[in-house]
mmCIF file of N, CA and C in Angstrom:
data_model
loop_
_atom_site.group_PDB
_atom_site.id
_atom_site.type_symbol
_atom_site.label_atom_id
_atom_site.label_comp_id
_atom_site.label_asym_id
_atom_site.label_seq_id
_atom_site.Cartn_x
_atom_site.Cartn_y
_atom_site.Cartn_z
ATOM 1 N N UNK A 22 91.830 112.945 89.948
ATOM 2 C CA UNK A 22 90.895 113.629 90.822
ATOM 3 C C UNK A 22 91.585 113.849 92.169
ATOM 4 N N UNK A 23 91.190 115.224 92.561
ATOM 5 C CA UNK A 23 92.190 115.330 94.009
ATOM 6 C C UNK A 23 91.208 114.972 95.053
ATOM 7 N N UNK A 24 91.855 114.976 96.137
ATOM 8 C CA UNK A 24 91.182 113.856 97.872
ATOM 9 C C UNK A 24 90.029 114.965 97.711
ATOM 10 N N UNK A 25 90.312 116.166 97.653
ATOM 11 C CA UNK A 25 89.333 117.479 98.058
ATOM 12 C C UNK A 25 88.035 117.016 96.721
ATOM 13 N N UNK A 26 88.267 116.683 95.971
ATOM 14 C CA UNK A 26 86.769 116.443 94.369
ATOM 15 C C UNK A 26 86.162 114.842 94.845
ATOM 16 N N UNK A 27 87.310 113.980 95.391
ATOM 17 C CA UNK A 27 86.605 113.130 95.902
ATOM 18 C C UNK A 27 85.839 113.010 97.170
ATOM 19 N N UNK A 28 86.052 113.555 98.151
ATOM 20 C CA UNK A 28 85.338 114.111 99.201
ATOM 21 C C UNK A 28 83.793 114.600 98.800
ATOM 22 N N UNK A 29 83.938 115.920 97.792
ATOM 23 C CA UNK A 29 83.080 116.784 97.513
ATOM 24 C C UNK A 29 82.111 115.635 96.706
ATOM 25 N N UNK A 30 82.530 115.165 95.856
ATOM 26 C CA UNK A 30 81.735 113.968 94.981
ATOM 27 C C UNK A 30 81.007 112.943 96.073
ATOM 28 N N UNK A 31 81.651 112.445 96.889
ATOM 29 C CA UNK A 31 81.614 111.334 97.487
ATOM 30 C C UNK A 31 80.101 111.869 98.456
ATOM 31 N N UNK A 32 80.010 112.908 99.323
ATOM 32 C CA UNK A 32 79.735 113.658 100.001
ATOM 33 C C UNK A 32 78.124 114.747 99.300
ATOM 34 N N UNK A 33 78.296 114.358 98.117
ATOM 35 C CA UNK A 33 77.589 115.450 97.100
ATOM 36 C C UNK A 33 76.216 116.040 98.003
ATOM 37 N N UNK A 34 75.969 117.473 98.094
ATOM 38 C CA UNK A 34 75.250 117.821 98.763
ATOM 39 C C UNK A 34 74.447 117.849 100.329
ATOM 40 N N UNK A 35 75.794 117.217 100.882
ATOM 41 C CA UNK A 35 76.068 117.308 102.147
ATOM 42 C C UNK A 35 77.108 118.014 102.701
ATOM 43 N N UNK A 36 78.459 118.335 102.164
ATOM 44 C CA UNK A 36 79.424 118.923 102.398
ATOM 45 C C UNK A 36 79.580 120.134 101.321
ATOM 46 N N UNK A 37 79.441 121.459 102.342
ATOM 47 C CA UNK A 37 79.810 122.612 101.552
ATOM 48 C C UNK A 37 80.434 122.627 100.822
ATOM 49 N N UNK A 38 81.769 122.477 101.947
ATOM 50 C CA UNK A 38 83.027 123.384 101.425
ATOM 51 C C UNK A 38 83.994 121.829 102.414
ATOM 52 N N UNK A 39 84.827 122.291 101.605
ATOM 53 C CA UNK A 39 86.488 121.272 102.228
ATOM 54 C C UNK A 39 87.472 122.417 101.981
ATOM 55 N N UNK A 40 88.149 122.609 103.501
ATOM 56 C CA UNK A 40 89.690 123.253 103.572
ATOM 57 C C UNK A 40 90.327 121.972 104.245
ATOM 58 N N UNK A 41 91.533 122.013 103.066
ATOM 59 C CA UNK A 41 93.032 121.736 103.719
ATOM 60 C C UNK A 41 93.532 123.060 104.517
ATOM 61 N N UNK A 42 94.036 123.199 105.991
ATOM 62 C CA UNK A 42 95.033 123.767 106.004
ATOM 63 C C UNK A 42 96.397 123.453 106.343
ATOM 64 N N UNK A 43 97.341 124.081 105.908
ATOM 65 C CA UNK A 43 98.513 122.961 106.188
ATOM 66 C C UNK A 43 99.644 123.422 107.130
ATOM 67 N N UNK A 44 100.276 123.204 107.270
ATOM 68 C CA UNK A 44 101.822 123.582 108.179
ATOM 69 C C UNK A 44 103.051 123.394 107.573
ATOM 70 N N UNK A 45 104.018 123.687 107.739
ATOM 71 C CA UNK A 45 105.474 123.330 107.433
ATOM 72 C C UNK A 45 105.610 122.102 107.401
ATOM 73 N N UNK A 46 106.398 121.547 106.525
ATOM 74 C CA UNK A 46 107.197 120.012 106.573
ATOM 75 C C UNK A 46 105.531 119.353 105.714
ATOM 76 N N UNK A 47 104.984 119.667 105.380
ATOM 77 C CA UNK A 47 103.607 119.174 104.790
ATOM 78 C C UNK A 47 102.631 118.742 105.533
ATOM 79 N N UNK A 48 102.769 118.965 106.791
ATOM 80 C CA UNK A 48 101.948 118.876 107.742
ATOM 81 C C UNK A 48 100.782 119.138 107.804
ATOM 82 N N UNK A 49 99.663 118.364 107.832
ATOM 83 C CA UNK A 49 98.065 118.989 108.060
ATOM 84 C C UNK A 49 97.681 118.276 108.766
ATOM 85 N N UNK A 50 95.774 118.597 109.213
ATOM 86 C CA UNK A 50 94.801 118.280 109.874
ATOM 87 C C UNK A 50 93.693 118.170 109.133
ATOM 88 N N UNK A 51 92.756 116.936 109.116
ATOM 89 C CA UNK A 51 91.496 117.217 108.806
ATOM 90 C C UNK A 51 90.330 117.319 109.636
ATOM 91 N N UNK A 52 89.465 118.086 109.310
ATOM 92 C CA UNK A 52 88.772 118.239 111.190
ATOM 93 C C UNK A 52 87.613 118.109 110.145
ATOM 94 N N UNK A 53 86.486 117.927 111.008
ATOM 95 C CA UNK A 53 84.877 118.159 110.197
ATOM 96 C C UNK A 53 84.416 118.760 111.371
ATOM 97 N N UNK A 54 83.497 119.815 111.136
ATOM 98 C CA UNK A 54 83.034 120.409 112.084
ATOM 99 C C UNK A 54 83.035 120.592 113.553
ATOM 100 N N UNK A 55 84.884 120.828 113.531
ATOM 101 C CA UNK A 55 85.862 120.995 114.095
ATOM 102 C C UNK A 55 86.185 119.680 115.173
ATOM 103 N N UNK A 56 86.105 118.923 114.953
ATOM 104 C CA UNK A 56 86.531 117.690 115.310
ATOM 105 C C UNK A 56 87.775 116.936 114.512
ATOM 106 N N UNK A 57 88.818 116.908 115.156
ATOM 107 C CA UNK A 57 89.607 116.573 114.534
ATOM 108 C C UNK A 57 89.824 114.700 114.360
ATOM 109 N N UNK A 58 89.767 114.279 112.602
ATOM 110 C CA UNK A 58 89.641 112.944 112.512
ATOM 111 C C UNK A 58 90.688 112.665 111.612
ATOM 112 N N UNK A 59 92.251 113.198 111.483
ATOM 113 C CA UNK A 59 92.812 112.698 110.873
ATOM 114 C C UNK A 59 93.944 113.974 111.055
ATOM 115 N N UNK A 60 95.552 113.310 111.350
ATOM 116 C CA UNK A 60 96.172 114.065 111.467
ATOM 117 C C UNK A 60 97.777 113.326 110.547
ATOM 118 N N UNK A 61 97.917 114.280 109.628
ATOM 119 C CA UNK A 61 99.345 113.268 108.941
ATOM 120 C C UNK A 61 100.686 113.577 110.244
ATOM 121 N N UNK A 62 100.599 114.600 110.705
ATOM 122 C CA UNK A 62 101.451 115.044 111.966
ATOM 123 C C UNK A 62 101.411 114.107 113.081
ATOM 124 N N UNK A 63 100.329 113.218 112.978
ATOM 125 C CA UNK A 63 100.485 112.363 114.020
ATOM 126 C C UNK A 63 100.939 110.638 113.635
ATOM 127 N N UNK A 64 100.458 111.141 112.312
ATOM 128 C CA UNK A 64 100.656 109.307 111.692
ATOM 129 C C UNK A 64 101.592 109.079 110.776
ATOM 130 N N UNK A 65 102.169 110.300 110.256
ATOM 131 C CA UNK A 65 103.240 110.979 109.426
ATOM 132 C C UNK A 65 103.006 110.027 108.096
ATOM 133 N N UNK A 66 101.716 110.016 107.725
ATOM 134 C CA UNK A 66 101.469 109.538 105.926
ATOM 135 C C UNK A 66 100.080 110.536 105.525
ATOM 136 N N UNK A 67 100.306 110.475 104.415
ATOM 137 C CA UNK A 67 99.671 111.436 103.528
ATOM 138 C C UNK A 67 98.106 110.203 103.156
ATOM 139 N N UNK A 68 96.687 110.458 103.648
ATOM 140 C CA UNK A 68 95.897 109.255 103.242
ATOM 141 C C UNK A 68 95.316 109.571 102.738
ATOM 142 N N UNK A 69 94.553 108.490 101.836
ATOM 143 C CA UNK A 69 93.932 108.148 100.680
ATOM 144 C C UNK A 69 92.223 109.104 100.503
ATOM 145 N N UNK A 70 92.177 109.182 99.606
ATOM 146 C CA UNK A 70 90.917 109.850 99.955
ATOM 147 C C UNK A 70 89.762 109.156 100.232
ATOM 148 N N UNK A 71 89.588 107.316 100.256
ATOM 149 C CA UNK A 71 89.210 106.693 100.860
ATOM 150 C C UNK A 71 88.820 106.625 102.196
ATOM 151 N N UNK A 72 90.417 106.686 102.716
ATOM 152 C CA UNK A 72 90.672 106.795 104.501
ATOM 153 C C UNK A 72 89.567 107.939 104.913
ATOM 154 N N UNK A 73 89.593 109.044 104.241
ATOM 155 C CA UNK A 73 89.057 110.185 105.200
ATOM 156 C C UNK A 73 87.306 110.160 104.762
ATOM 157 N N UNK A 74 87.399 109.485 104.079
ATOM 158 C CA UNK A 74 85.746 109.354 103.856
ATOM 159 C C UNK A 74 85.349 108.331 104.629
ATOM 160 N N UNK A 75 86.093 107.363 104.658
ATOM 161 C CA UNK A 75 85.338 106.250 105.633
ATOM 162 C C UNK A 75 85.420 106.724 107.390
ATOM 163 N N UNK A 76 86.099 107.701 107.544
ATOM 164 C CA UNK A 76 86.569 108.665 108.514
ATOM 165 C C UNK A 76 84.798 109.562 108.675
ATOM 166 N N UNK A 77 84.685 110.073 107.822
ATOM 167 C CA UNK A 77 83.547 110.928 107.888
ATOM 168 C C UNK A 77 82.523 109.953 108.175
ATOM 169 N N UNK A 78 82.615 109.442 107.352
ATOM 170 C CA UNK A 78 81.188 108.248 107.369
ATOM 171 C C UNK A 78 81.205 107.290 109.333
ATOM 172 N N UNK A 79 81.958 107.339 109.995
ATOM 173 C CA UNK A 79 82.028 106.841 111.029
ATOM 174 C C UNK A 79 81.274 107.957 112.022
ATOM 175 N N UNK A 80 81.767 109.156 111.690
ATOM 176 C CA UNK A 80 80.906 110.355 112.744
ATOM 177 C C UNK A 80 79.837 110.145 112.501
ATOM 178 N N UNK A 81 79.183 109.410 111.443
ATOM 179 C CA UNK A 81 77.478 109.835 111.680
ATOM 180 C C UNK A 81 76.734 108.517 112.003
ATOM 181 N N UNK A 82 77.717 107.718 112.387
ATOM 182 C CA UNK A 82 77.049 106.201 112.661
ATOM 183 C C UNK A 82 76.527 106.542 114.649
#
């Protein structure tokens, strides 16, 4: 299952849509409604699809 089906699963009927977009060297950002909460460009590792859910789940506390 990719980070993007676990998100969408995890998330079910709360989250539209999920874009990756990415950059050179494999570089991305994940933002949620344009807030940016996760950057591999800054931490230079690729995370779990765990990480970014417990990531989401912190904005709404």
């Amino acid at each position: 299952m990719s980070v993007t089906d676990e998100l969408l699963d995890h998330f079910r009927g709360k989250v539209k849509e999920v874009n990756l977009i990415t950059s050179s060297g494999g570089v991305f950002e994940v933002t949620v409604n344009g807030q940016k909460i996760y950057s591999k460009k800054e931490t230079g590792k690729f995370p779990a699809a765990k990480k970014i859910i417990d990531l989401m789940e912190q904005m709404n506390d």
